[in-house]
Steps between C-alpha positions, in 0.01 A plus 500: 500500500881508486731223615607674823141562627411139417800378703393722792149357492636145483721560804219671692274203428756252633547695823126539545456123477791439737359742757140389462428144392863399556477539879240525768387863510733727696514872558743531211244359260245764585413799284759776511780283642830455314517208262794297627583140588782258569596232248675191636684296236420129481732217405389545137725808479809295574781593263373852437619824658181492710583164660415508874404866475242707684377802301287792606296621203305825500304722266631857501258794468591542131395141428852358478562170679823474701631173644794492745677181608518515879757228565791569260750708703803609302854593597506844337486818706255780422624745234651829619183701431308276741774438754558863596404633843180657366383199297432261785641182341835484674596139565184364337513166319404522134255226402448372146146613425490336158649500151330814365653851519812361675653846544189640672434490873181425690424497870255394768477699821278539803330837519165651417593855397449590134823479297523607137574194286386248764165331557335298775569129467322405824399672819802705611731367226599685183673405176722746311617465139814677378801637688348845556185352655709257709704790640185691589341197663806400702561855623135572588421569864376203697620233256567169675627177348611519138612272220687590180478318165676519165273413205149360508290213365224525240283279281370516144137490392321227695830345608453529876145368481621196306781435747264517799246278328777258411607470863833681471410762761294485818335840564478608863381816679757761596664446840689810604756311708606294198584810299776586749586147610844506671576150369405523130712201399262270691176678408394260224563196717297641789207579272501143373530322836238261634253541217464878545504531119316259273689387193300433186618313189504725195178490300679619189847650460539872424595592146851607601761269649594541867824682429308769306239578765506857618708605201225730370338786687128509555517854366771716350523690827865407563601740224391793715641377831 
């Protein structure tokens, strides 16, 4: 088995654990449902680029794992090819999705119609990878709320599993409202209020230092985005 298929299997295994044993069973953990979850950073990520971050992580149909930071709004405007009248991203904030493929764009949007290059993240919510897919998703009929990202987050072999086991991330089920939260700057604080998230001391530190986390893709998929 080659390195890329092994990485895909490792990522699929992590998401299966997060959606099954990691939570109480939900509809998203059932057979045939998308493999996706939220990751809430703990205090052990302080000093890294993921400090106080909330990440949605999903397994795409091709086996790639895509993570998008939900609460890192940037100041940049959408590029011209996405800001035109037919692209649907006029005036959209561009969020920092992660350190990988920083020139590529990703998007979340409400809508259930099939769009080439997009896949179902949760009921009625789709994720698109690449500018062409983002344009198609944003301009599709019936699309509601939308969110645009530059770059994405990924993990090397076994890295995400080690970080979760070490208490650096708290996995949580997908909540649609959080994906389009109108106050993203306060999202992490709200998720950590009044004991709503349980912090765990790290059992053992990941192999890479905090500033390196997310620096490697779970697969080589960013080369084709």
